[in-house]
Amino acid sequence: LRVDAVGQRMAAGASVAFRDECGQAVRQLEHDDQLLLFLPDVPGQPRLFEHLAHLAQTEWNTTGQIGLVVGATFPAEIARVREIAPTLPLLIPGVGAQGGDAEATVRAGLTAQGTIVVNSSRAVLYASRGEDFAEAARRVAMATRDQLDAARA
């Protein structure tokens, strides 16, 4: 398998990684509402996403190439993942059409040690159904970029 990056959806602490011939690995932490219905919080124990973030920051990160995915609609969880995994890059989908707040996302995830990549595809993809799609998509993309830049200031 020859790839630059692979996303792997993990459940219940699975620890298998996809690796290419160079030994590069990618792990992905996703908020999964369906899975969380069956895994209630246990007082005194870390939540599943906290446990996975810890593993990703420590023992799983043998090559220094692990990043995590945390939805923008959960800024408190972004902040908690950032506490546990201060140096891992975070891919944060959900700003825009899914309701994630750009400012809360940046505040929760971006630090001097840890970078974020914010994805806002649905708002851009469905900016218009008309002939003006390209212009509308560009407007939405630039407005989102401006919101994210303003939040960094």
CSV table of N, CA and C in Angstrom, one decimal:
chain,number,residue,atom,x,y,z
A,1,LEU,N,0.9,-1.2,0.0
A,1,LEU,CA,0.0,0.0,0.0
A,1,LEU,C,0.9,1.2,0.0
A,2,ARG,N,0.8,2.1,-1.0
A,2,ARG,CA,1.6,3.3,-1.1
A,2,ARG,C,0.7,4.5,-1.0
A,3,VAL,N,0.8,5.2,0.2
A,3,VAL,CA,0.0,6.3,0.4
A,3,VAL,C,0.8,7.4,1.2
A,4,ASP,N,0.3,8.6,1.1
A,4,ASP,CA,0.9,9.7,1.9
A,4,ASP,C,0.2,9.8,3.3
A,5,ALA,N,-1.1,9.4,3.4
A,5,ALA,CA,-1.8,9.5,4.6
A,5,ALA,C,-3.0,8.6,4.6
A,6,VAL,N,-3.4,8.0,5.7
A,6,VAL,CA,-4.5,7.1,5.8
A,6,VAL,C,-5.3,7.5,7.0
A,7,GLY,N,-6.6,7.6,6.9
A,7,GLY,CA,-7.4,7.8,8.1
A,7,GLY,C,-8.0,6.5,8.5
A,8,GLN,N,-8.0,6.2,9.8
A,8,GLN,CA,-8.5,4.9,10.3
A,8,GLN,C,-9.5,5.3,11.4
A,9,ARG,N,-10.7,4.8,11.2
A,9,ARG,CA,-11.7,5.0,12.2
A,9,ARG,C,-11.6,4.0,13.3
A,10,MET,N,-11.4,4.4,14.5
A,10,MET,CA,-11.1,3.5,15.6
A,10,MET,C,-12.3,3.4,16.5
A,11,ALA,N,-12.5,2.2,17.0
A,11,ALA,CA,-13.6,2.0,18.0
A,11,ALA,C,-13.1,1.1,19.1
A,12,ALA,N,-13.6,1.4,20.3
A,12,ALA,CA,-13.3,0.6,21.5
A,12,ALA,C,-11.8,0.4,21.7
A,13,GLY,N,-11.0,1.4,21.4
A,13,GLY,CA,-9.5,1.3,21.7
A,13,GLY,C,-8.8,0.4,20.7
A,14,ALA,N,-9.2,0.2,19.5
A,14,ALA,CA,-8.5,-0.6,18.6
A,14,ALA,C,-7.1,0.0,18.4
A,15,SER,N,-6.1,-0.9,18.3
A,15,SER,CA,-4.7,-0.4,18.2
A,15,SER,C,-4.0,-0.8,16.9
A,16,VAL,N,-4.8,-1.2,15.9
A,16,VAL,CA,-4.2,-1.5,14.6
A,16,VAL,C,-4.0,-0.3,13.8
A,17,ALA,N,-2.8,-0.1,13.2
A,17,ALA,CA,-2.6,1.0,12.3
A,17,ALA,C,-2.3,0.6,10.9
A,18,PHE,N,-2.7,1.4,9.9
A,18,PHE,CA,-2.3,1.1,8.6
A,18,PHE,C,-0.9,1.7,8.4
A,19,ARG,N,0.0,0.9,7.8
A,19,ARG,CA,1.3,1.4,7.6
A,19,ARG,C,1.7,1.2,6.1
A,20,ASP,N,2.4,2.2,5.6
A,20,ASP,CA,2.9,2.0,4.2
A,20,ASP,C,4.3,1.4,4.3
A,21,GLU,N,4.9,1.3,3.2
A,21,GLU,CA,6.2,0.6,3.1
A,21,GLU,C,7.3,1.4,3.9
A,22,CYS,N,7.1,2.7,4.1
A,22,CYS,CA,8.1,3.5,4.9
A,22,CYS,C,7.9,3.4,6.4
A,23,GLY,N,6.8,2.7,6.8
A,23,GLY,CA,6.5,2.6,8.2
A,23,GLY,C,5.8,3.8,8.7
A,24,GLN,N,5.2,4.6,7.9
A,24,GLN,CA,4.4,5.7,8.4
A,24,GLN,C,3.0,5.2,8.8
A,25,ALA,N,2.6,5.8,9.9
A,25,ALA,CA,1.3,5.4,10.4
A,25,ALA,C,0.4,6.6,10.7
A,26,VAL,N,-0.9,6.4,10.6
A,26,VAL,CA,-1.8,7.5,10.9
A,26,VAL,C,-2.9,6.9,11.8
A,27,ARG,N,-3.3,7.5,12.9
A,27,ARG,CA,-4.4,7.1,13.7
A,27,ARG,C,-5.4,8.2,13.8
A,28,GLN,N,-6.6,7.9,14.0
A,28,GLN,CA,-7.6,9.0,13.9
A,28,GLN,C,-8.6,8.7,15.1
A,29,LEU,N,-8.8,9.8,15.9
A,29,LEU,CA,-9.7,9.7,17.0
A,29,LEU,C,-11.0,10.5,16.6
A,30,GLU,N,-12.1,9.7,16.5
A,30,GLU,CA,-13.4,10.4,16.1
A,30,GLU,C,-14.4,10.3,17.2
A,31,HIS,N,-15.2,11.3,17.2
A,31,HIS,CA,-16.3,11.3,18.2
A,31,HIS,C,-17.4,10.5,17.5
A,32,ASP,N,-17.9,9.4,18.1
A,32,ASP,CA,-18.9,8.6,17.4
A,32,ASP,C,-20.0,8.4,18.4
A,33,ASP,N,-21.1,9.2,18.1
A,33,ASP,CA,-22.3,9.2,18.9
A,33,ASP,C,-22.9,7.8,19.1
A,34,GLN,N,-22.9,7.0,18.1
A,34,GLN,CA,-23.4,5.6,18.2
A,34,GLN,C,-22.6,4.8,19.1
A,35,LEU,N,-21.3,4.8,19.0
A,35,LEU,CA,-20.4,4.1,19.9
A,35,LEU,C,-20.6,4.5,21.3
A,36,LEU,N,-20.7,5.8,21.5
A,36,LEU,CA,-20.7,6.3,22.9
A,36,LEU,C,-22.0,6.0,23.6
A,37,LEU,N,-23.1,5.6,22.8
A,37,LEU,CA,-24.3,5.2,23.4
A,37,LEU,C,-24.1,3.9,24.2
A,38,PHE,N,-23.1,3.1,23.8
A,38,PHE,CA,-22.9,1.8,24.4
A,38,PHE,C,-21.7,1.8,25.4
A,39,LEU,N,-21.0,2.9,25.5
A,39,LEU,CA,-19.9,3.1,26.4
A,39,LEU,C,-20.1,4.3,27.3
A,40,PRO,N,-20.9,4.1,28.3
A,40,PRO,CA,-21.2,5.2,29.2
A,40,PRO,C,-19.9,5.6,30.0
A,41,ASP,N,-19.9,6.9,30.5
A,41,ASP,CA,-18.8,7.3,31.3
A,41,ASP,C,-18.8,6.5,32.6
A,42,VAL,N,-17.6,6.2,33.1
A,42,VAL,CA,-17.5,5.5,34.4
A,42,VAL,C,-16.8,6.5,35.3
A,43,PRO,N,-17.4,6.8,36.4
A,43,PRO,CA,-16.8,7.8,37.4
A,43,PRO,C,-15.4,7.3,37.8
A,44,GLY,N,-14.5,8.3,37.8
A,44,GLY,CA,-13.1,8.0,38.2
A,44,GLY,C,-12.2,7.4,37.0
A,45,GLN,N,-12.8,7.2,35.9
A,45,GLN,CA,-12.1,6.6,34.8
A,45,GLN,C,-12.1,7.6,33.6
A,46,PRO,N,-11.0,7.6,32.8
A,46,PRO,CA,-11.0,8.5,31.7
A,46,PRO,C,-12.1,8.1,30.7
A,47,ARG,N,-12.6,9.1,30.0
A,47,ARG,CA,-13.6,8.8,28.9
A,47,ARG,C,-12.8,8.1,27.8
A,48,LEU,N,-13.5,7.4,26.9
A,48,LEU,CA,-12.9,6.7,25.8
A,48,LEU,C,-12.0,7.6,25.0
A,49,PHE,N,-12.5,8.8,24.6
A,49,PHE,CA,-11.7,9.7,23.7
A,49,PHE,C,-10.5,10.2,24.5
A,50,GLU,N,-10.5,10.4,25.8
A,50,GLU,CA,-9.4,10.8,26.6
A,50,GLU,C,-8.3,9.7,26.6
A,51,HIS,N,-8.8,8.4,26.8
A,51,HIS,CA,-7.9,7.3,26.8
A,51,HIS,C,-7.2,7.2,25.4
A,52,LEU,N,-7.9,7.3,24.4
A,52,LEU,CA,-7.3,7.2,23.0
A,52,LEU,C,-6.4,8.3,22.7
A,53,ALA,N,-6.7,9.5,23.2
A,53,ALA,CA,-5.8,10.7,23.0
A,53,ALA,C,-4.5,10.5,23.7
A,54,HIS,N,-4.6,9.9,24.9
A,54,HIS,CA,-3.4,9.7,25.7
A,54,HIS,C,-2.5,8.6,25.0
A,55,LEU,N,-3.1,7.6,24.5
A,55,LEU,CA,-2.3,6.6,23.8
A,55,LEU,C,-1.7,7.1,22.5
A,56,ALA,N,-2.4,8.0,21.8
A,56,ALA,CA,-1.9,8.6,20.6
A,56,ALA,C,-0.7,9.5,20.9
A,57,GLN,N,-0.8,10.2,22.0
A,57,GLN,CA,0.3,11.1,22.4
A,57,GLN,C,1.5,10.4,22.9
A,58,THR,N,1.3,9.2,23.4
A,58,THR,CA,2.4,8.5,24.1
A,58,THR,C,2.8,7.2,23.3
A,59,GLU,N,2.3,6.1,23.7
A,59,GLU,CA,2.9,4.8,23.2
A,59,GLU,C,2.6,4.5,21.8
A,60,TRP,N,1.5,5.1,21.2
A,60,TRP,CA,1.2,4.8,19.8
A,60,TRP,C,2.0,5.7,18.9
A,61,ASN,N,2.5,6.8,19.4
A,61,ASN,CA,3.2,7.7,18.5
A,61,ASN,C,4.7,7.4,18.4
A,62,THR,N,5.0,6.2,17.9
A,62,THR,CA,6.4,5.8,17.8
A,62,THR,C,7.1,6.4,16.7
A,63,THR,N,6.4,7.0,15.6
A,63,THR,CA,7.1,7.6,14.5
A,63,THR,C,6.9,9.1,14.5
A,64,GLY,N,6.2,9.6,15.4
A,64,GLY,CA,5.9,11.1,15.4
A,64,GLY,C,5.0,11.6,14.3
A,65,GLN,N,4.2,10.7,13.8
A,65,GLN,CA,3.3,11.0,12.7
A,65,GLN,C,1.9,10.8,12.9
A,66,ILE,N,1.4,10.9,14.1
A,66,ILE,CA,0.0,10.7,14.5
A,66,ILE,C,-0.7,12.0,14.6
A,67,GLY,N,-1.9,12.1,14.1
A,67,GLY,CA,-2.8,13.2,14.3
A,67,GLY,C,-4.1,12.7,14.8
A,68,LEU,N,-4.9,13.6,15.3
A,68,LEU,CA,-6.2,13.2,15.8
A,68,LEU,C,-7.3,14.0,15.1
A,69,VAL,N,-8.5,13.5,15.1
A,69,VAL,CA,-9.7,14.1,14.5
A,69,VAL,C,-10.7,14.4,15.6
A,70,VAL,N,-11.0,15.6,15.8
A,70,VAL,CA,-12.0,16.0,16.9
A,70,VAL,C,-13.0,17.0,16.3
A,71,GLY,N,-14.3,16.7,16.3
A,71,GLY,CA,-15.2,17.6,15.7
A,71,GLY,C,-15.4,19.0,16.3
A,72,ALA,N,-15.6,20.0,15.4
A,72,ALA,CA,-15.7,21.4,15.9
A,72,ALA,C,-17.0,21.6,16.7
A,73,THR,N,-17.9,20.7,16.6
A,73,THR,CA,-19.2,20.9,17.4
A,73,THR,C,-19.0,20.5,18.8
A,74,PHE,N,-17.8,20.1,19.2
A,74,PHE,CA,-17.5,19.7,20.6
A,74,PHE,C,-16.3,20.4,21.1
A,75,PRO,N,-16.3,21.8,21.2
A,75,PRO,CA,-15.1,22.5,21.6
A,75,PRO,C,-14.6,22.2,23.0
A,76,ALA,N,-15.4,21.8,23.9
A,76,ALA,CA,-14.9,21.3,25.2
A,76,ALA,C,-14.0,20.1,25.1
A,77,GLU,N,-14.4,19.2,24.2
A,77,GLU,CA,-13.6,18.0,23.9
A,77,GLU,C,-12.4,18.3,23.1
A,78,ILE,N,-12.4,19.3,22.3
A,78,ILE,CA,-11.2,19.7,21.6
A,78,ILE,C,-10.2,20.2,22.6
A,79,ALA,N,-10.6,21.0,23.6
A,79,ALA,CA,-9.8,21.5,24.6
A,79,ALA,C,-9.2,20.4,25.5
A,80,ARG,N,-10.0,19.4,25.8
A,80,ARG,CA,-9.6,18.3,26.6
A,80,ARG,C,-8.6,17.5,25.9
A,81,VAL,N,-8.8,17.2,24.6
A,81,VAL,CA,-7.8,16.4,23.8
A,81,VAL,C,-6.5,17.2,23.7
A,82,ARG,N,-6.6,18.5,23.5
A,82,ARG,CA,-5.4,19.3,23.5
A,82,ARG,C,-4.6,19.3,24.8
A,83,GLU,N,-5.3,19.2,25.9
A,83,GLU,CA,-4.6,19.1,27.2
A,83,GLU,C,-3.8,17.7,27.3
A,84,ILE,N,-4.5,16.7,26.8
A,84,ILE,CA,-3.9,15.3,26.9
A,84,ILE,C,-2.8,15.1,25.8
A,85,ALA,N,-3.1,15.7,24.6
A,85,ALA,CA,-2.1,15.5,23.5
A,85,ALA,C,-1.7,16.9,23.0
A,86,PRO,N,-0.8,17.6,23.8
A,86,PRO,CA,-0.5,19.0,23.5
A,86,PRO,C,0.3,19.2,22.2
A,87,THR,N,1.0,18.2,21.6
A,87,THR,CA,1.8,18.4,20.4
A,87,THR,C,1.2,17.7,19.2
A,88,LEU,N,0.2,16.9,19.3
A,88,LEU,CA,-0.3,16.3,18.1
A,88,LEU,C,-1.2,17.2,17.3
A,89,PRO,N,-1.0,17.2,15.9
A,89,PRO,CA,-1.9,18.0,15.1
A,89,PRO,C,-3.3,17.5,15.2
A,90,LEU,N,-4.3,18.4,15.1
A,90,LEU,CA,-5.7,18.1,15.2
A,90,LEU,C,-6.4,18.4,13.9
A,91,LEU,N,-7.0,17.5,13.3
A,91,LEU,CA,-7.9,17.8,12.1
A,91,LEU,C,-9.3,18.0,12.7
A,92,ILE,N,-9.9,19.2,12.5
A,92,ILE,CA,-11.1,19.5,13.1
A,92,ILE,C,-12.2,19.8,12.0
A,93,PRO,N,-13.0,18.8,11.7
A,93,PRO,CA,-14.1,19.1,10.7
A,93,PRO,C,-15.3,19.7,11.5
A,94,GLY,N,-16.2,20.3,10.7
A,94,GLY,CA,-17.5,20.7,11.2
A,94,GLY,C,-17.7,22.1,11.4
A,95,VAL,N,-16.8,23.0,11.1
A,95,VAL,CA,-17.0,24.4,11.1
A,95,VAL,C,-17.9,24.8,10.0
A,96,GLY,N,-19.0,25.6,10.2
A,96,GLY,CA,-19.9,26.0,9.1
A,96,GLY,C,-21.2,25.3,9.2
A,97,ALA,N,-21.5,24.5,8.2
A,97,ALA,CA,-22.9,23.9,8.0
A,97,ALA,C,-23.2,23.0,9.2
A,98,GLN,N,-22.2,22.3,9.7
A,98,GLN,CA,-22.5,21.4,10.8
A,98,GLN,C,-22.6,22.1,12.2
A,99,GLY,N,-22.3,23.3,12.2
A,99,GLY,CA,-22.6,24.1,13.4
A,99,GLY,C,-21.4,24.4,14.3
A,100,GLY,N,-20.2,24.0,13.9
A,100,GLY,CA,-19.0,24.2,14.7
A,100,GLY,C,-18.7,25.7,14.6
A,101,ASP,N,-18.3,26.3,15.8
A,101,ASP,CA,-17.9,27.7,15.9
A,101,ASP,C,-16.5,27.9,15.6
A,102,ALA,N,-16.1,28.7,14.7
A,102,ALA,CA,-14.7,28.9,14.3
A,102,ALA,C,-13.9,29.5,15.5
A,103,GLU,N,-14.4,30.5,16.2
A,103,GLU,CA,-13.7,31.1,17.3
A,103,GLU,C,-13.5,30.1,18.4
A,104,ALA,N,-14.5,29.3,18.8
A,104,ALA,CA,-14.4,28.3,19.9
A,104,ALA,C,-13.4,27.2,19.5
A,105,THR,N,-13.4,26.9,18.2
A,105,THR,CA,-12.5,25.8,17.7
A,105,THR,C,-11.1,26.3,17.8
A,106,VAL,N,-10.8,27.4,17.4
A,106,VAL,CA,-9.4,28.0,17.4
A,106,VAL,C,-8.9,28.1,18.9
A,107,ARG,N,-9.8,28.7,19.7
A,107,ARG,CA,-9.5,28.9,21.1
A,107,ARG,C,-9.2,27.5,21.8
A,108,ALA,N,-9.9,26.5,21.5
A,108,ALA,CA,-9.8,25.2,22.1
A,108,ALA,C,-8.6,24.4,21.6
A,109,GLY,N,-8.2,24.6,20.4
A,109,GLY,CA,-7.3,23.6,19.8
A,109,GLY,C,-5.9,24.2,19.4
A,110,LEU,N,-5.8,25.4,19.1
A,110,LEU,CA,-4.6,26.0,18.6
A,110,LEU,C,-3.7,26.5,19.8
A,111,THR,N,-2.5,26.0,19.8
A,111,THR,CA,-1.5,26.4,20.9
A,111,THR,C,-0.2,26.6,20.2
A,112,ALA,N,0.8,27.1,21.0
A,112,ALA,CA,2.1,27.3,20.4
A,112,ALA,C,2.7,25.9,20.1
A,113,GLN,N,2.4,24.9,20.8
A,113,GLN,CA,2.9,23.5,20.6
A,113,GLN,C,2.1,22.7,19.6
A,114,GLY,N,0.8,23.0,19.5
A,114,GLY,CA,-0.1,22.1,18.7
A,114,GLY,C,-0.8,22.8,17.6
A,115,THR,N,-0.7,22.3,16.4
A,115,THR,CA,-1.4,22.9,15.3
A,115,THR,C,-2.8,22.3,15.1
A,116,ILE,N,-3.6,23.0,14.3
A,116,ILE,CA,-4.9,22.5,13.9
A,116,ILE,C,-5.1,22.7,12.4
A,117,VAL,N,-5.8,21.8,11.8
A,117,VAL,CA,-6.3,21.9,10.5
A,117,VAL,C,-7.8,21.9,10.5
A,118,VAL,N,-8.5,23.0,10.1
A,118,VAL,CA,-9.9,23.1,10.2
A,118,VAL,C,-10.5,22.8,8.9
A,119,ASN,N,-11.5,21.9,8.8
A,119,ASN,CA,-12.1,21.5,7.6
A,119,ASN,C,-13.6,22.0,7.6
A,120,SER,N,-14.0,22.7,6.5
A,120,SER,CA,-15.3,23.2,6.4
A,120,SER,C,-15.8,22.9,5.0
A,121,SER,N,-16.1,21.6,4.7
A,121,SER,CA,-16.4,21.3,3.3
A,121,SER,C,-17.9,21.4,3.0
A,122,ARG,N,-18.8,21.0,3.9
A,122,ARG,CA,-20.2,21.0,3.5
A,122,ARG,C,-20.7,22.4,3.2
A,123,ALA,N,-20.3,23.4,4.0
A,123,ALA,CA,-20.8,24.8,3.7
A,123,ALA,C,-20.3,25.3,2.4
A,124,VAL,N,-19.1,24.8,2.0
A,124,VAL,CA,-18.5,25.2,0.7
A,124,VAL,C,-19.2,24.5,-0.5
A,125,LEU,N,-19.3,23.2,-0.3
A,125,LEU,CA,-19.9,22.3,-1.3
A,125,LEU,C,-21.3,22.7,-1.7
A,126,TYR,N,-22.1,23.1,-0.6
A,126,TYR,CA,-23.5,23.4,-0.8
A,126,TYR,C,-23.8,24.9,-0.8
A,127,ALA,N,-22.8,25.7,-1.1
A,127,ALA,CA,-23.0,27.2,-1.1
A,127,ALA,C,-24.0,27.6,-2.1
A,128,SER,N,-24.2,26.9,-3.2
A,128,SER,CA,-25.2,27.3,-4.2
A,128,SER,C,-25.5,26.1,-5.1
A,129,ARG,N,-26.7,26.0,-5.6
A,129,ARG,CA,-27.0,25.0,-6.6
A,129,ARG,C,-27.1,25.6,-8.0
A,130,GLY,N,-26.9,26.9,-8.0
A,130,GLY,CA,-27.0,27.6,-9.3
A,130,GLY,C,-25.8,27.8,-10.1
A,131,GLU,N,-25.9,28.6,-11.1
A,131,GLU,CA,-24.7,28.9,-12.0
A,131,GLU,C,-23.6,29.6,-11.3
A,132,ASP,N,-24.0,30.2,-10.1
A,132,ASP,CA,-23.0,31.0,-9.4
A,132,ASP,C,-22.3,30.2,-8.4
A,133,PHE,N,-22.3,28.8,-8.5
A,133,PHE,CA,-21.7,27.9,-7.5
A,133,PHE,C,-20.2,28.3,-7.2
A,134,ALA,N,-19.4,28.5,-8.2
A,134,ALA,CA,-18.0,28.8,-8.0
A,134,ALA,C,-17.8,30.0,-7.2
A,135,GLU,N,-18.5,31.1,-7.5
A,135,GLU,CA,-18.4,32.3,-6.8
A,135,GLU,C,-18.9,32.2,-5.3
A,136,ALA,N,-20.1,31.5,-5.2
A,136,ALA,CA,-20.6,31.3,-3.9
A,136,ALA,C,-19.7,30.4,-3.0
A,137,ALA,N,-19.2,29.4,-3.6
A,137,ALA,CA,-18.3,28.5,-2.8
A,137,ALA,C,-17.0,29.3,-2.4
A,138,ARG,N,-16.5,30.1,-3.3
A,138,ARG,CA,-15.3,30.9,-2.9
A,138,ARG,C,-15.7,31.9,-1.8
A,139,ARG,N,-16.8,32.6,-1.9
A,139,ARG,CA,-17.2,33.5,-0.8
A,139,ARG,C,-17.3,32.8,0.5
A,140,VAL,N,-17.9,31.6,0.6
A,140,VAL,CA,-18.1,30.9,1.8
A,140,VAL,C,-16.7,30.5,2.3
A,141,ALA,N,-15.8,29.9,1.5
A,141,ALA,CA,-14.5,29.5,1.9
A,141,ALA,C,-13.7,30.7,2.4
A,142,MET,N,-13.8,31.8,1.7
A,142,MET,CA,-13.0,33.0,2.2
A,142,MET,C,-13.6,33.5,3.5
A,143,ALA,N,-14.9,33.5,3.7
A,143,ALA,CA,-15.5,34.0,4.9
A,143,ALA,C,-15.1,33.1,6.1
A,144,THR,N,-15.0,31.8,5.8
A,144,THR,CA,-14.6,30.8,6.9
A,144,THR,C,-13.2,31.1,7.2
A,145,ARG,N,-12.3,31.3,6.2
A,145,ARG,CA,-10.9,31.6,6.4
A,145,ARG,C,-10.8,32.8,7.3
A,146,ASP,N,-11.5,33.9,6.9
A,146,ASP,CA,-11.5,35.1,7.7
A,146,ASP,C,-11.9,35.0,9.1
A,147,GLN,N,-12.9,34.1,9.4
A,147,GLN,CA,-13.3,33.9,10.7
A,147,GLN,C,-12.2,33.2,11.5
A,148,LEU,N,-11.6,32.2,10.9
A,148,LEU,CA,-10.5,31.5,11.6
A,148,LEU,C,-9.3,32.4,11.8
A,149,ASP,N,-9.0,33.2,10.9
A,149,ASP,CA,-7.9,34.1,11.1
A,149,ASP,C,-8.2,35.1,12.2
A,150,ALA,N,-9.4,35.6,12.2
A,150,ALA,CA,-9.8,36.6,13.2
A,150,ALA,C,-9.7,35.9,14.6
A,151,ALA,N,-10.1,34.7,14.7
A,151,ALA,CA,-10.0,34.0,16.0
A,151,ALA,C,-8.6,33.8,16.5
A,152,ARG,N,-7.6,33.7,15.5
A,152,ARG,CA,-6.2,33.5,15.9
A,152,ARG,C,-5.6,34.8,16.5
A,153,ALA,N,-6.2,36.0,16.2
A,153,ALA,CA,-5.7,37.2,16.6
A,153,ALA,C,-5.9,37.5,18.1
